[in-house]
CSV table of C-alpha atoms in Angstrom, one decimal:
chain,number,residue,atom,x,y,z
A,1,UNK,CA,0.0,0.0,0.0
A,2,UNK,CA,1.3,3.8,-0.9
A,3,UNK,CA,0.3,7.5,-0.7
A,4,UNK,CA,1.3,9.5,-3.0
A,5,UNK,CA,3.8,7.0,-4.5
A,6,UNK,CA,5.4,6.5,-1.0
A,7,UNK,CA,5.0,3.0,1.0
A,8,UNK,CA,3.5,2.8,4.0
A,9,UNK,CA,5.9,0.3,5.1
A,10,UNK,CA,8.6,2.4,4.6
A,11,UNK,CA,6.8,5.6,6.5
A,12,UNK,CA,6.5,3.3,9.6
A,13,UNK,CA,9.5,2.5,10.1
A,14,UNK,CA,11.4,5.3,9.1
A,15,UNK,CA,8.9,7.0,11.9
A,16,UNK,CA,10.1,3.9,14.5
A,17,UNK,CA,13.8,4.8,13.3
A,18,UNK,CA,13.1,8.4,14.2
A,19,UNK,CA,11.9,7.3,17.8
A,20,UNK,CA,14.9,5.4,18.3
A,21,UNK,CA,17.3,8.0,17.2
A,22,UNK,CA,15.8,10.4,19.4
A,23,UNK,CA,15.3,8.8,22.5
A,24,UNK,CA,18.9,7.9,22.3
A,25,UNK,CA,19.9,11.4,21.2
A,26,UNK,CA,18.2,13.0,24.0
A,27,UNK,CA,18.7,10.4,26.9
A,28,UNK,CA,22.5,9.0,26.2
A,29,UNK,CA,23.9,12.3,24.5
A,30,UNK,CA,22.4,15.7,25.9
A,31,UNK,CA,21.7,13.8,29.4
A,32,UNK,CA,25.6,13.1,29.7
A,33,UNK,CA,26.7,15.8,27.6
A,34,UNK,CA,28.0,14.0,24.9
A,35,UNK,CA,28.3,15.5,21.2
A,36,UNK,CA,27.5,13.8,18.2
A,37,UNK,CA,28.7,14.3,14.9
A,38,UNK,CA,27.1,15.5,11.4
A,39,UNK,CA,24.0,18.2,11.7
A,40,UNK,CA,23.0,16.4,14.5
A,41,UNK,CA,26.5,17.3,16.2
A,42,UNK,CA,26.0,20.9,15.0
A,43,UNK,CA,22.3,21.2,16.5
A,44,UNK,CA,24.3,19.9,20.0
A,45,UNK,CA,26.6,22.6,19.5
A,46,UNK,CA,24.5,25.0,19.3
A,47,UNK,CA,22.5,24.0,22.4
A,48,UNK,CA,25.0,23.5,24.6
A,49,UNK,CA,27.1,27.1,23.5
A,50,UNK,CA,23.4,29.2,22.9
A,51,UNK,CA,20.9,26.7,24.8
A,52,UNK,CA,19.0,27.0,21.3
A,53,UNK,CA,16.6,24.1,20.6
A,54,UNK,CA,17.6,21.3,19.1
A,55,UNK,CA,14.6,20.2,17.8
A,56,UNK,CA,13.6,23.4,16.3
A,57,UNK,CA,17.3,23.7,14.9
A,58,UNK,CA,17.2,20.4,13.0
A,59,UNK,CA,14.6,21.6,10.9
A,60,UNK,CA,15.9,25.0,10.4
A,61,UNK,CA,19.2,23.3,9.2
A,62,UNK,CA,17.9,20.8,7.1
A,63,UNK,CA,16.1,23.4,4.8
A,64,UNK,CA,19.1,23.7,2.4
A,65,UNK,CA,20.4,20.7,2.5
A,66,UNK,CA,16.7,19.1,1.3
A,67,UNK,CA,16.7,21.4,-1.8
A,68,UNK,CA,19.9,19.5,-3.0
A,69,UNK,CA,18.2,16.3,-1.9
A,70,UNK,CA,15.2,17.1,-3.9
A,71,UNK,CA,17.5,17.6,-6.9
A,72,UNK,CA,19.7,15.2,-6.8
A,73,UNK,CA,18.0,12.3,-4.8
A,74,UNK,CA,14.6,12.6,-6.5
A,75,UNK,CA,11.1,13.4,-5.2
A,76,UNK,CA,10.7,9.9,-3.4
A,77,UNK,CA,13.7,10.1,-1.2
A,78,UNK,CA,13.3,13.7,-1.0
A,79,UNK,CA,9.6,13.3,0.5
A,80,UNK,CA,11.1,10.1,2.7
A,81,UNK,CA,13.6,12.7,3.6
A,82,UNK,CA,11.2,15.2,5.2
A,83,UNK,CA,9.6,12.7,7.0
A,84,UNK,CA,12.5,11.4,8.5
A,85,UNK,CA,13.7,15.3,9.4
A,86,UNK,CA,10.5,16.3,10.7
A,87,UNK,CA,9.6,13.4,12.3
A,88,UNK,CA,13.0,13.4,14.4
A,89,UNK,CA,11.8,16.6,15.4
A,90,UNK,CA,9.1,15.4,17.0
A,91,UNK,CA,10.4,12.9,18.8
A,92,UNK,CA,13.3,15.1,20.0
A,93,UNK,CA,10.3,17.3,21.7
A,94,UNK,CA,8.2,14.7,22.7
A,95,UNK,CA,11.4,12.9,24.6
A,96,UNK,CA,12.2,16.5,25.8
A,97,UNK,CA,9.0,16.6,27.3
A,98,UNK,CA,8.8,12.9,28.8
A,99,UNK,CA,12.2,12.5,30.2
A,100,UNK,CA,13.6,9.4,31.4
A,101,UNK,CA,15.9,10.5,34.2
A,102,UNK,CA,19.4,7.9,33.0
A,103,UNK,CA,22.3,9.0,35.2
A,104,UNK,CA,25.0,7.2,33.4
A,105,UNK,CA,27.3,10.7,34.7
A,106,UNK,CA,29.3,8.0,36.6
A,107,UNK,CA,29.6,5.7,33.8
A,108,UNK,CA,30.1,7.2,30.4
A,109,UNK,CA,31.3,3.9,28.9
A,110,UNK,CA,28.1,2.8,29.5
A,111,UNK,CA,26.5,6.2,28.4
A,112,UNK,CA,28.9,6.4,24.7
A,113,UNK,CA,27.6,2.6,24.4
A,114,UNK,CA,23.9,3.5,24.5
A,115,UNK,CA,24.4,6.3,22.9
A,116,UNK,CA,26.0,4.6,19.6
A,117,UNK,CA,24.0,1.9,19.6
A,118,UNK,CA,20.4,3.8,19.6
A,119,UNK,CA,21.3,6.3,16.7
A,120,UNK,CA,23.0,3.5,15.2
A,121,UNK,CA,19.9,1.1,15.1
A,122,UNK,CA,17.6,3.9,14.4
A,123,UNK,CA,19.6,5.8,11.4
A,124,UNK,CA,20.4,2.3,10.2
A,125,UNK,CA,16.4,1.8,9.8
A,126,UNK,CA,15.9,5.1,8.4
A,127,UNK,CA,18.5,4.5,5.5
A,128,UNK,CA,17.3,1.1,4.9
A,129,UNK,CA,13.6,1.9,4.1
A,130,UNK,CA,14.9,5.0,1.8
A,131,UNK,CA,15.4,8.0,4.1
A,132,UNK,CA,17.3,10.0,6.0
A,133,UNK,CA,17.6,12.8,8.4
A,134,UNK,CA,18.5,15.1,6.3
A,135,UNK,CA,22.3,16.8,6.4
A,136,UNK,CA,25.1,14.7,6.6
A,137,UNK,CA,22.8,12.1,5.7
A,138,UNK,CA,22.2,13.4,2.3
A,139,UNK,CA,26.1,14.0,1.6
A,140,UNK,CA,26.6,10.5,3.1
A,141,UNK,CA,23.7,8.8,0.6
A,142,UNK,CA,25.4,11.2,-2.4
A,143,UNK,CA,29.0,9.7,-1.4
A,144,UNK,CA,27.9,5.8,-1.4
A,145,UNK,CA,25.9,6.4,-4.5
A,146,UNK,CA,28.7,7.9,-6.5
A,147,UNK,CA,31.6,7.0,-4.6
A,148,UNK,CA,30.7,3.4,-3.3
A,149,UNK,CA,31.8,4.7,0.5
A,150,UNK,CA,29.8,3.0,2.7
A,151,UNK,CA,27.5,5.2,4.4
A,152,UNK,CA,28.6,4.7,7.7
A,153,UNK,CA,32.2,5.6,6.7
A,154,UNK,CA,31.5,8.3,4.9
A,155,UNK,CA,29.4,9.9,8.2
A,156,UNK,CA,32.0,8.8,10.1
A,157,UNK,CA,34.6,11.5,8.5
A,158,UNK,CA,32.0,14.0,8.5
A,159,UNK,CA,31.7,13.5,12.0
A,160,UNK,CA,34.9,13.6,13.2
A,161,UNK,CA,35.4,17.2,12.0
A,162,UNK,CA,32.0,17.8,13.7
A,163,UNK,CA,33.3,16.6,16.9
A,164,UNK,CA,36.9,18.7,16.3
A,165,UNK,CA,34.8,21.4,16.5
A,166,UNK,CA,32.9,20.2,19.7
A,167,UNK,CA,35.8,19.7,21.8
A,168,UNK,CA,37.7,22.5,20.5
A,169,UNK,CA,34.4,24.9,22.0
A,170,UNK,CA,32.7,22.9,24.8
A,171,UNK,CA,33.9,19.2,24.8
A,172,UNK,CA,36.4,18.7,27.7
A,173,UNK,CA,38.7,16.0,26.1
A,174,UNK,CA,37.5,13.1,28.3
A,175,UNK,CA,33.9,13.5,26.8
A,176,UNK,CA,35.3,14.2,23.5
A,177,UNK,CA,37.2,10.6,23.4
A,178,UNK,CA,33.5,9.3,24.6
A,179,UNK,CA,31.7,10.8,22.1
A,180,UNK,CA,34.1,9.2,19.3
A,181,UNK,CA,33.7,6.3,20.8
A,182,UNK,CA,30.0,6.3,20.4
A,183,UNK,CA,29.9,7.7,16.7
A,184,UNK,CA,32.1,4.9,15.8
A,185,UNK,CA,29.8,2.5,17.2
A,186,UNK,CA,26.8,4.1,15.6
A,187,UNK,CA,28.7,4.2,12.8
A,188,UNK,CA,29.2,0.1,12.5
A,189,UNK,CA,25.8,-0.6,13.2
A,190,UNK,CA,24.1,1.3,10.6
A,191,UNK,CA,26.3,-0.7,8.4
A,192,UNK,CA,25.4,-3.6,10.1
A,193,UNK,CA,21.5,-2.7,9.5
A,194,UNK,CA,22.3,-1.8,6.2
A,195,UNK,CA,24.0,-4.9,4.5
A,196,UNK,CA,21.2,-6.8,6.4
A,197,UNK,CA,21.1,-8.4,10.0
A,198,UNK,CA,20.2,-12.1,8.6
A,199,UNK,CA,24.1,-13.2,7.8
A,200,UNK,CA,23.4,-16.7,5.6
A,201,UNK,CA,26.6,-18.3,4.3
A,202,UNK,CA,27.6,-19.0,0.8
A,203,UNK,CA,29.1,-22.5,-0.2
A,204,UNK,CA,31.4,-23.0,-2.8
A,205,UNK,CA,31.9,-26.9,-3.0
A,206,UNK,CA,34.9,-28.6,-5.9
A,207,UNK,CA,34.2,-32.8,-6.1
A,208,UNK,CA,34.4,-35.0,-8.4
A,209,UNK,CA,31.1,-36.0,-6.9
A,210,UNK,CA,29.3,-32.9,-7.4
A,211,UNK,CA,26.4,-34.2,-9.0
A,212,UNK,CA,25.8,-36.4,-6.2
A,213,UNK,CA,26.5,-34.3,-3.7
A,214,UNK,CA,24.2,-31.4,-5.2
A,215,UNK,CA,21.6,-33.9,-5.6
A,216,UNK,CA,21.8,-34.6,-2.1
A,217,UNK,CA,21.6,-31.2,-1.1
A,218,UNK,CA,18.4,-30.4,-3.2
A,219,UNK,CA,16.5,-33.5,-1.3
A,220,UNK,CA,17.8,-33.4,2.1
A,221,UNK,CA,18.2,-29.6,2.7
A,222,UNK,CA,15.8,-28.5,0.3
A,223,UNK,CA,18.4,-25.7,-1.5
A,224,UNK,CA,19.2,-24.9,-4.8
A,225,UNK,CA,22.5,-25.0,-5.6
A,226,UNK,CA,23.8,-23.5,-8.9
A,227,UNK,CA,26.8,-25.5,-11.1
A,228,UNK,CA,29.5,-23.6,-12.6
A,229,UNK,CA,31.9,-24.3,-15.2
A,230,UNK,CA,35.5,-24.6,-13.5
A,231,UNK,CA,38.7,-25.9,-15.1
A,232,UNK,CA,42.0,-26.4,-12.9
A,233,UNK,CA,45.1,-24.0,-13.4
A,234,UNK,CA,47.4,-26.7,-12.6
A,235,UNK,CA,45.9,-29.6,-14.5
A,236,UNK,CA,44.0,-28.2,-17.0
A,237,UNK,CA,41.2,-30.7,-15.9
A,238,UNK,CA,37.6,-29.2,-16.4
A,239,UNK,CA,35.0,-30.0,-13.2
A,240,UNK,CA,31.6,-28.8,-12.0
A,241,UNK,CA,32.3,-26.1,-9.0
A,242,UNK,CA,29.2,-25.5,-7.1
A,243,UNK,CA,27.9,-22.9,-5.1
A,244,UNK,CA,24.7,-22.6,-2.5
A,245,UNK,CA,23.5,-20.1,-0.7
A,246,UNK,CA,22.5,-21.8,3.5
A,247,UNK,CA,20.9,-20.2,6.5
A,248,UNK,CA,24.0,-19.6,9.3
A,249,UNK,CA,22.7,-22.5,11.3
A,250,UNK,CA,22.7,-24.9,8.3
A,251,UNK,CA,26.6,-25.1,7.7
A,252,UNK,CA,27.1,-28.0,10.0
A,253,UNK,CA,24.5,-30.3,8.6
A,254,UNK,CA,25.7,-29.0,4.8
A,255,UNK,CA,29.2,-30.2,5.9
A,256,UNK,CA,28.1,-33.2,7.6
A,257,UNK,CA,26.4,-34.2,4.1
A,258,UNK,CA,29.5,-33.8,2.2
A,259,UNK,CA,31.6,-35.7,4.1
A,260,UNK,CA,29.5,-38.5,4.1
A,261,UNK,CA,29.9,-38.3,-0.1
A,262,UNK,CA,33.2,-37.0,-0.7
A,263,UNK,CA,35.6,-36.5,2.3
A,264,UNK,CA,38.2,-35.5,0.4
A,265,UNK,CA,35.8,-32.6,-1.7
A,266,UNK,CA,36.9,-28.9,-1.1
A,267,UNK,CA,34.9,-26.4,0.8
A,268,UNK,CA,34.8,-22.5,0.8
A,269,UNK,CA,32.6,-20.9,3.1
A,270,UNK,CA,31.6,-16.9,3.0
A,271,UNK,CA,29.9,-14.6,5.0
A,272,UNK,CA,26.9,-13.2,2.9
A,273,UNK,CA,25.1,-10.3,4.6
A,274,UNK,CA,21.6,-10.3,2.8
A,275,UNK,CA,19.9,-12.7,0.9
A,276,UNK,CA,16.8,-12.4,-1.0
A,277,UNK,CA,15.0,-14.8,-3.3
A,278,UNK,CA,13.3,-18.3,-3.3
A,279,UNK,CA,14.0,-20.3,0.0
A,280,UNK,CA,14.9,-16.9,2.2
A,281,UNK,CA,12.4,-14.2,1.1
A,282,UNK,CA,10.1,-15.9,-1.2
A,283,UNK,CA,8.5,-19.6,-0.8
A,284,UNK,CA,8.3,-22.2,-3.7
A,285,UNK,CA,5.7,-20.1,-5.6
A,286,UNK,CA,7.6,-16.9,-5.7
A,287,UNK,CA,5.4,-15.1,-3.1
A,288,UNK,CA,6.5,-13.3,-0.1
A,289,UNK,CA,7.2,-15.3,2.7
A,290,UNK,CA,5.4,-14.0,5.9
């Protein structure tokens, strides 16, 4: 379902993403004083230097930034965009005004962790259903699609000169190192989010049994495994290579299996960070699986 060519799906949980960003933001950060990095670091900034509000401030510097969003990321993302920027907004006032009193002031390990891990998990969700929060989000989405930076990295340079900034105005140095600390974390777990939380493992299986042992495969673990071509740089002998894509939990039977056929058979196993298709996102019938 859509309005006005935008999912619904996507609006939800760009809105839960917001939540999560700003309750972290509000209760880890600005209750312990920590910076952040990008716009968001900026709006901190200015809060802690002016006492100007932060919610109010996102908006206000977001404005400029949306106009290149809107020309150079399209109307989709750049509608997906203003819901993520106001919606974060929103959330900033609404935790403002129900505050959760966390004193982590004696613990700031604990604090930075919290801290990375909430905007972390809830920029990661707002990237992965097409949006972003406008700013050094934008730049970082512009950088992956032209660049191939991930987007994590490339807010993560952005953020350090943020931070610079912060402890060269109001950060004392021990809060400065914290706040790095929890941009870096944030920073791996959007990537995390992004490349996909389900890690399956991909297979690639040499034999001179590979017929029987993708036949067993097929019946007994119900996967499709796909034959390739190979041909031996030392011997010049030609022989099927196979490759099959396994849930994480599946690699012991799938080894199990081939040992039984062909002890001696060589096996290559990769990490693969998102899988979609027949057996993982889709059943037998090519329809969603639920």
């Amino acid at each position: 379902m859509s309005i006005f060519g935008l999912k619904i799906k996507n609006i939800v949980f760009i809105l839960i993403g917001s939540a999560i960003f700003s309750f972290g933001l509000v209760h880890f950060n600005i209750q312990n004083e920590l910076g952040e990095g990008g716009f968001t670091g900026i709006t901190l900034l200015l809060l802690y230097l002016f006492n100007w509000d932060p919610a109010l401030m996102n908006i206000l510097l977001n404005i400029p930034v949306l106009f290149i969003g809107w020309r150079i990321l399209g109307r989709t993302t750049f509608f997906y965009s203003l819901i993520g920027i106001v919606s974060v907004s929103v959330f900033i006032r609404l935790s403002q005004i129900f505050l959760i009193e966390i004193d982590l002031a004696s613990d700031l390990t604990l604090a930075a962790l919290f801290a990375g891990v909430c905007i972390g998990v809830g920029l990661g969700i707002i990237f992965r259903y097409g949006g972003t929060t406008g700013g050094v989000d934008i730049i970082a989405r512009l950088i992956h699609k032209y660049l191939g930076w991930s987007m994590g990295r490339a807010m993560f340079l952005f953020d350090a000169l943020v931070i610079f900034t912060s402890i060269i105005t109001y950060l004392d140095h021990i809060k400065g190192m914290y706040t790095l600390v929890a941009v870096f974390i944030g920073a791996r777990v959007i990537d995390f989010i992004q490349e996909g939380a389900y890690a399956a493992r991909g297979t690639t299986i040499i034999s001179e049994k590979s017929k029987e042992i993708a036949q067993t495969i097929m019946i007994e673990m119900d996967r499709g495994v796909t034959v390739l071509e190979g041909r031996g740089s030392f011997t010049g002998a030609r022989r099927d290579v196979l490759y099959c894509v396994i849930a994480k939990n599946e690699i012991i039977r799938l080894r199990h299996l081939i040992e039984q056929i062909d002890p001696h058979a060589f096996v290559a196993v990769s990490h693969v960070h998102e899988v979609t298709g027949e057996g993982f996102t889709l059943d037998e019938n090519k329809m969603p699986l639920t």
